[in-house]
PDB file of C-alpha atoms in Angstrom:
ATOM      1  CA  UNK Q 145       0.000   0.000   0.000  1.00  0.00           C
ATOM      2  CA  UNK Q 146       1.403   3.318  -0.998  1.00  0.00           C
ATOM      3  CA  UNK Q 147      -0.609   6.642   0.041  1.00  0.00           C
ATOM      4  CA  UNK Q 148      -1.105  11.906   1.197  1.00  0.00           C
ATOM      5  CA  UNK Q 149      -3.331  13.787  -0.897  1.00  0.00           C
ATOM      6  CA  UNK Q 150      -3.471  17.513  -1.022  1.00  0.00           C
ATOM      7  CA  UNK Q 151      -6.785  18.700  -2.353  1.00  0.00           C
ATOM      8  CA  UNK Q 152      -6.929  19.246  -6.062  1.00  0.00           C
ATOM      9  CA  UNK Q 153     -10.639  18.794  -6.538  1.00  0.00           C
ATOM     10  CA  UNK Q 154     -12.507  20.002  -9.534  1.00  0.00           C
ATOM     11  CA  UNK Q 155     -15.900  18.583 -10.498  1.00  0.00           C
ATOM     12  CA  UNK Q 156     -16.573  14.872 -10.414  1.00  0.00           C
ATOM     13  CA  UNK Q 157     -15.295  12.796 -13.297  1.00  0.00           C
ATOM     14  CA  UNK Q 158     -17.316  10.220 -15.178  1.00  0.00           C
ATOM     15  CA  UNK Q 159     -15.924   6.714 -14.858  1.00  0.00           C
ATOM     16  CA  UNK Q 160     -14.900   4.997 -18.085  1.00  0.00           C
ATOM     17  CA  UNK Q 161     -16.693   1.630 -17.873  1.00  0.00           C
ATOM     18  CA  UNK Q 162     -15.833   0.477 -21.411  1.00  0.00           C
ATOM     19  CA  UNK Q 163     -13.499  -2.258 -20.077  1.00  0.00           C
ATOM     20  CA  UNK Q 164     -16.011  -3.554 -17.527  1.00  0.00           C
ATOM     21  CA  UNK Q 165     -18.725  -6.166 -17.999  1.00  0.00           C
ATOM     22  CA  UNK Q 166     -21.203  -6.796 -15.183  1.00  0.00           C
ATOM     23  CA  UNK Q 167     -20.777 -10.219 -13.587  1.00  0.00           C
ATOM     24  CA  UNK Q 168     -21.831 -12.136 -10.474  1.00  0.00           C
ATOM     25  CA  UNK Q 169     -18.499 -11.136  -8.908  1.00  0.00           C
ATOM     26  CA  UNK Q 170     -18.586  -7.361  -9.455  1.00  0.00           C
ATOM     27  CA  UNK Q 171     -21.404  -4.862  -9.915  1.00  0.00           C
ATOM     28  CA  UNK Q 172     -20.286  -1.299 -10.715  1.00  0.00           C
ATOM     29  CA  UNK Q 173     -22.525   1.771 -10.964  1.00  0.00           C
ATOM     30  CA  UNK Q 174     -22.001   5.519 -10.937  1.00  0.00           C
ATOM     31  CA  UNK Q 175     -24.584   7.888  -9.521  1.00  0.00           C
ATOM     32  CA  UNK Q 176     -23.511  11.525  -9.568  1.00  0.00           C
ATOM     33  CA  UNK Q 177     -20.167  11.849  -7.787  1.00  0.00           C
ATOM     34  CA  UNK Q 178     -20.253   8.317  -6.360  1.00  0.00           C
ATOM     35  CA  UNK Q 179     -18.844   5.182  -7.988  1.00  0.00           C
ATOM     36  CA  UNK Q 180     -20.163   2.089  -6.177  1.00  0.00           C
ATOM     37  CA  UNK Q 181     -18.633  -1.366  -6.441  1.00  0.00           C
ATOM     38  CA  UNK Q 182     -20.351  -4.396  -4.934  1.00  0.00           C
ATOM     39  CA  UNK Q 183     -18.220  -7.506  -4.764  1.00  0.00           C
ATOM     40  CA  UNK Q 184     -18.734 -11.099  -3.665  1.00  0.00           C
ATOM     41  CA  UNK Q 185     -16.140 -11.948  -1.014  1.00  0.00           C
ATOM     42  CA  UNK Q 186     -15.086 -14.982   1.002  1.00  0.00           C
ATOM     43  CA  UNK Q 187     -17.853 -17.285   2.273  1.00  0.00           C
ATOM     44  CA  UNK Q 188     -20.476 -15.253   0.346  1.00  0.00           C
ATOM     45  CA  UNK Q 189     -19.712 -12.024   2.226  1.00  0.00           C
ATOM     46  CA  UNK Q 190     -20.695  -8.891   0.340  1.00  0.00           C
ATOM     47  CA  UNK Q 191     -18.112  -6.124   0.141  1.00  0.00           C
ATOM     48  CA  UNK Q 192     -18.999  -2.600  -0.974  1.00  0.00           C
ATOM     49  CA  UNK Q 193     -16.586   0.205  -1.740  1.00  0.00           C
ATOM     50  CA  UNK Q 194     -17.885   3.622  -2.779  1.00  0.00           C
ATOM     51  CA  UNK Q 195     -15.544   6.212  -4.295  1.00  0.00           C
ATOM     52  CA  UNK Q 196     -16.241   9.953  -4.172  1.00  0.00           C
ATOM     53  CA  UNK Q 197     -15.033  11.098  -7.596  1.00  0.00           C
ATOM     54  CA  UNK Q 198     -15.425  14.784  -6.706  1.00  0.00           C
ATOM     55  CA  UNK Q 199     -13.237  14.981  -3.585  1.00  0.00           C
ATOM     56  CA  UNK Q 200      -9.771  13.397  -3.392  1.00  0.00           C
ATOM     57  CA  UNK Q 201      -9.588  14.146   0.359  1.00  0.00           C
ATOM     58  CA  UNK Q 202     -12.626  11.899   0.869  1.00  0.00           C
ATOM     59  CA  UNK Q 203     -11.987   9.562  -2.053  1.00  0.00           C
ATOM     60  CA  UNK Q 204     -13.066   6.459  -0.124  1.00  0.00           C
ATOM     61  CA  UNK Q 205     -16.638   7.464   0.677  1.00  0.00           C
ATOM     62  CA  UNK Q 206     -17.461   4.073   2.200  1.00  0.00           C
ATOM     63  CA  UNK Q 207     -16.131   0.582   2.727  1.00  0.00           C
ATOM     64  CA  UNK Q 208     -18.750  -1.758   4.162  1.00  0.00           C
ATOM     65  CA  UNK Q 209     -19.376  -5.465   4.479  1.00  0.00           C
ATOM     66  CA  UNK Q 210     -22.385  -7.744   4.968  1.00  0.00           C
ATOM     67  CA  UNK Q 211     -22.286 -11.446   5.867  1.00  0.00           C
ATOM     68  CA  UNK Q 212     -24.899 -12.216   3.167  1.00  0.00           C
ATOM     69  CA  UNK Q 213     -26.577 -10.414   0.291  1.00  0.00           C
ATOM     70  CA  UNK Q 214     -29.785  -9.859   2.308  1.00  0.00           C
ATOM     71  CA  UNK Q 215     -28.061  -8.774   5.573  1.00  0.00           C
ATOM     72  CA  UNK Q 216     -27.421  -5.245   6.809  1.00  0.00           C
ATOM     73  CA  UNK Q 217     -24.012  -3.715   6.170  1.00  0.00           C
ATOM     74  CA  UNK Q 218     -21.347  -2.842   8.731  1.00  0.00           C
ATOM     75  CA  UNK Q 219     -19.396   0.304   7.886  1.00  0.00           C
ATOM     76  CA  UNK Q 220     -15.641  -0.271   8.107  1.00  0.00           C
ATOM     77  CA  UNK Q 221     -14.372   3.058   6.786  1.00  0.00           C
ATOM     78  CA  UNK Q 222     -15.948   6.381   5.764  1.00  0.00           C
ATOM     79  CA  UNK Q 223     -14.712   9.553   4.066  1.00  0.00           C
ATOM     80  CA  UNK Q 224     -11.073   8.480   4.009  1.00  0.00           C
ATOM     81  CA  UNK Q 225      -8.295   8.787   1.461  1.00  0.00           C
ATOM     82  CA  UNK Q 226      -4.987   7.148   0.711  1.00  0.00           C
ATOM     83  CA  UNK Q 227      -2.029   9.360   1.608  1.00  0.00           C
ATOM     84  CA  UNK Q 228       1.570   9.245   0.401  1.00  0.00           C
ATOM     85  CA  UNK Q 229       4.917  10.760   1.299  1.00  0.00           C
ATOM     86  CA  UNK Q 230       8.199  10.132  -0.504  1.00  0.00           C
ATOM     87  CA  UNK Q 231      11.768  11.107   0.283  1.00  0.00           C
ATOM     88  CA  UNK Q 232      14.112  11.243  -2.687  1.00  0.00           C
ATOM     89  CA  UNK Q 233      17.864  11.452  -2.997  1.00  0.00           C
ATOM     90  CA  UNK Q 234      20.534  10.736  -5.568  1.00  0.00           C
ATOM     91  CA  UNK Q 235      22.449   7.546  -6.194  1.00  0.00           C
ATOM     92  CA  UNK Q 236      26.180   7.973  -6.780  1.00  0.00           C
ATOM     93  CA  UNK Q 237      28.319   5.400  -8.531  1.00  0.00           C
ATOM     94  CA  UNK Q 238      27.373   2.542 -10.807  1.00  0.00           C
ATOM     95  CA  UNK Q 239      24.462   0.129 -10.336  1.00  0.00           C
ATOM     96  CA  UNK Q 240      26.821  -2.379  -8.671  1.00  0.00           C
ATOM     97  CA  UNK Q 241      27.454   0.177  -5.889  1.00  0.00           C
ATOM     98  CA  UNK Q 242      23.769   0.796  -5.042  1.00  0.00           C
ATOM     99  CA  UNK Q 243      23.832  -1.544  -2.062  1.00  0.00           C
ATOM    100  CA  UNK Q 244      26.650   0.417  -0.430  1.00  0.00           C
ATOM    101  CA  UNK Q 245      25.433   3.868  -1.461  1.00  0.00           C
ATOM    102  CA  UNK Q 246      23.681   5.685   1.405  1.00  0.00           C
ATOM    103  CA  UNK Q 247      21.869   8.836   0.198  1.00  0.00           C
ATOM    104  CA  UNK Q 248      20.807   9.708   3.770  1.00  0.00           C
ATOM    105  CA  UNK Q 249      24.441  10.629   4.515  1.00  0.00           C
ATOM    106  CA  UNK Q 250      23.926  13.532   2.082  1.00  0.00           C
ATOM    107  CA  UNK Q 251      20.912  15.315   3.656  1.00  0.00           C
ATOM    108  CA  UNK Q 252      21.373  18.334   1.381  1.00  0.00           C
ATOM    109  CA  UNK Q 253      20.271  16.059  -1.499  1.00  0.00           C
ATOM    110  CA  UNK Q 254      17.195  14.611   0.241  1.00  0.00           C
ATOM    111  CA  UNK Q 255      13.817  16.134  -0.647  1.00  0.00           C
ATOM    112  CA  UNK Q 256      10.417  15.271   0.858  1.00  0.00           C
ATOM    113  CA  UNK Q 257       7.215  15.337  -1.203  1.00  0.00           C
ATOM    114  CA  UNK Q 258       3.578  14.788  -0.260  1.00  0.00           C
ATOM    115  CA  UNK Q 259       1.250  13.175  -2.772  1.00  0.00           C
ATOM    116  CA  UNK Q 260      -1.413  15.140  -4.590  1.00  0.00           C
ATOM    117  CA  UNK Q 261      -4.271  13.448  -6.414  1.00  0.00           C
ATOM    118  CA  UNK Q 262      -6.106  15.476  -9.039  1.00  0.00           C
ATOM    119  CA  UNK Q 263      -9.215  13.503  -9.980  1.00  0.00           C
ATOM    120  CA  UNK Q 264      -8.996  13.968 -13.745  1.00  0.00           C
ATOM    121  CA  UNK Q 265      -9.870  10.451 -14.876  1.00  0.00           C
ATOM    122  CA  UNK Q 266     -11.319   7.190 -13.644  1.00  0.00           C
ATOM    123  CA  UNK Q 267     -11.267   3.884 -15.491  1.00  0.00           C
ATOM    124  CA  UNK Q 268     -12.735   0.553 -14.392  1.00  0.00           C
ATOM    125  CA  UNK Q 269     -11.253  -2.642 -15.836  1.00  0.00           C
ATOM    126  CA  UNK Q 270     -12.257  -6.249 -15.233  1.00  0.00           C
ATOM    127  CA  UNK Q 271      -9.954  -9.099 -16.219  1.00  0.00           C
ATOM    128  CA  UNK Q 272      -9.917 -12.689 -15.033  1.00  0.00           C
ATOM    129  CA  UNK Q 273     -11.668 -12.398 -11.670  1.00  0.00           C
ATOM    130  CA  UNK Q 274     -10.030  -9.076 -10.870  1.00  0.00           C
ATOM    131  CA  UNK Q 275     -11.515  -5.575 -10.964  1.00  0.00           C
ATOM    132  CA  UNK Q 276      -9.342  -2.458 -11.014  1.00  0.00           C
ATOM    133  CA  UNK Q 277     -10.348   1.153 -10.429  1.00  0.00           C
ATOM    134  CA  UNK Q 278      -7.627   3.389 -11.879  1.00  0.00           C
ATOM    135  CA  UNK Q 279      -7.664   7.033 -10.764  1.00  0.00           C
ATOM    136  CA  UNK Q 280      -5.385   9.756 -12.052  1.00  0.00           C
ATOM    137  CA  UNK Q 281      -3.439  11.945 -11.825  1.00  0.00           C
ATOM    138  CA  UNK Q 282      -1.225  11.326  -8.828  1.00  0.00           C
ATOM    139  CA  UNK Q 283       1.761  13.632  -8.399  1.00  0.00           C
ATOM    140  CA  UNK Q 284       4.369  12.727  -5.836  1.00  0.00           C
ATOM    141  CA  UNK Q 285       7.198  15.188  -6.402  1.00  0.00           C
ATOM    142  CA  UNK Q 286       9.286  13.839  -9.272  1.00  0.00           C
ATOM    143  CA  UNK Q 287       6.957  10.826  -9.588  1.00  0.00           C
ATOM    144  CA  UNK Q 288       3.636  10.831 -11.424  1.00  0.00           C
ATOM    145  CA  UNK Q 289       1.017   8.229 -12.266  1.00  0.00           C
ATOM    146  CA  UNK Q 290      -2.205   6.740 -10.912  1.00  0.00           C
ATOM    147  CA  UNK Q 291      -3.829   5.397  -7.779  1.00  0.00           C
ATOM    148  CA  UNK Q 292      -5.104   1.853  -8.407  1.00  0.00           C
ATOM    149  CA  UNK Q 293      -7.581  -0.111  -6.292  1.00  0.00           C
ATOM    150  CA  UNK Q 294      -7.833  -3.843  -7.085  1.00  0.00           C
ATOM    151  CA  UNK Q 295     -10.598  -6.180  -5.919  1.00  0.00           C
ATOM    152  CA  UNK Q 296     -10.430  -9.955  -6.342  1.00  0.00           C
ATOM    153  CA  UNK Q 297     -13.435 -12.220  -6.920  1.00  0.00           C
ATOM    154  CA  UNK Q 298     -14.172 -14.352  -3.871  1.00  0.00           C
ATOM    155  CA  UNK Q 299     -11.841 -12.307  -1.643  1.00  0.00           C
ATOM    156  CA  UNK Q 300     -12.381  -9.642   1.010  1.00  0.00           C
ATOM    157  CA  UNK Q 301      -9.084  -8.026   0.011  1.00  0.00           C
ATOM    158  CA  UNK Q 302      -8.926  -4.561  -1.535  1.00  0.00           C
ATOM    159  CA  UNK Q 303      -5.416  -3.743  -2.705  1.00  0.00           C
ATOM    160  CA  UNK Q 304      -4.528  -0.083  -3.053  1.00  0.00           C
ATOM    161  CA  UNK Q 305      -1.331   1.128  -4.693  1.00  0.00           C
ATOM    162  CA  UNK Q 306       0.321   4.138  -6.249  1.00  0.00           C
ATOM    163  CA  UNK Q 307       1.566   3.210  -9.699  1.00  0.00           C
ATOM    164  CA  UNK Q 308       4.078   5.942 -10.473  1.00  0.00           C
ATOM    165  CA  UNK Q 309       7.226   6.550 -12.485  1.00  0.00           C
ATOM    166  CA  UNK Q 310       9.847   9.247 -12.947  1.00  0.00           C
ATOM    167  CA  UNK Q 311      12.043  10.488 -15.760  1.00  0.00           C
ATOM    168  CA  UNK Q 312      14.823  11.379 -13.291  1.00  0.00           C
ATOM    169  CA  UNK Q 313      17.960   9.243 -13.393  1.00  0.00           C
ATOM    170  CA  UNK Q 314      19.753   7.689 -10.396  1.00  0.00           C
ATOM    171  CA  UNK Q 315      16.939   8.306  -7.907  1.00  0.00           C
ATOM    172  CA  UNK Q 316      16.946   6.750  -4.463  1.00  0.00           C
ATOM    173  CA  UNK Q 317      13.598   6.881  -2.694  1.00  0.00           C
ATOM    174  CA  UNK Q 318      11.823   5.918   0.499  1.00  0.00           C
ATOM    175  CA  UNK Q 319       8.052   6.130   0.732  1.00  0.00           C
ATOM    176  CA  UNK Q 320       5.400   6.004   3.410  1.00  0.00           C
ATOM    177  CA  UNK Q 321       1.676   5.478   3.047  1.00  0.00           C
ATOM    178  CA  UNK Q 322      -1.427   5.490   5.188  1.00  0.00           C
ATOM    179  CA  UNK Q 323      -5.178   6.080   5.097  1.00  0.00           C
ATOM    180  CA  UNK Q 324      -6.526   9.397   6.381  1.00  0.00           C
ATOM    181  CA  UNK Q 325      -9.447   9.565   8.819  1.00  0.00           C
ATOM    182  CA  UNK Q 326      -8.802   5.963   9.795  1.00  0.00           C
ATOM    183  CA  UNK Q 327      -8.682   4.792  13.389  1.00  0.00           C
ATOM    184  CA  UNK Q 328      -7.790   1.424  14.828  1.00  0.00           C
ATOM    185  CA  UNK Q 329      -9.493   2.401  18.105  1.00  0.00           C
ATOM    186  CA  UNK Q 330     -12.919   1.174  17.011  1.00  0.00           C
ATOM    187  CA  UNK Q 331     -13.059  -2.580  16.537  1.00  0.00           C
ATOM    188  CA  UNK Q 332     -15.419  -4.076  13.992  1.00  0.00           C
ATOM    189  CA  UNK Q 333     -17.396  -7.208  14.777  1.00  0.00           C
ATOM    190  CA  UNK Q 334     -18.277  -8.432  11.328  1.00  0.00           C
TER     191      UNK Q 334
END
């Protein structure tokens, strides 16, 4: 998991559903700013994740779960967002020396960046029992790319990642990620 968003909200985007076909595993629908995904999880559990496509600071509008299709849902997470921080430095020497190179000994070369998601596009893709929600653009200093959420048929897992790249050469980096507005103080009993 790789996540810090600074607000860069404009209006909501319309999800591109051209690479999605409704199935028993995933049901996707957009209503206004909200993109809702219902998924069949382990032991027939029902997972729902709702994305707010108008507000990157509250991108994850809801994550909820129900033990069966006809049961009430338990809210796991509301109005949260992935957050990212990266520290970059420079590698010196050839690729064989990378193990022994320590950019942190050169603090004047280390720069910290916080991630910024501008909700400019959203694409939903389904392939082989896997559904991906791809959101762009993510800027993380010298890195740029997308935030990708992946759901797996028959699983309660939601994988979230920053898929980014840079044109800079010889970059050393360290990243940190978390989910905003998320507390481990409240225990769920689902």
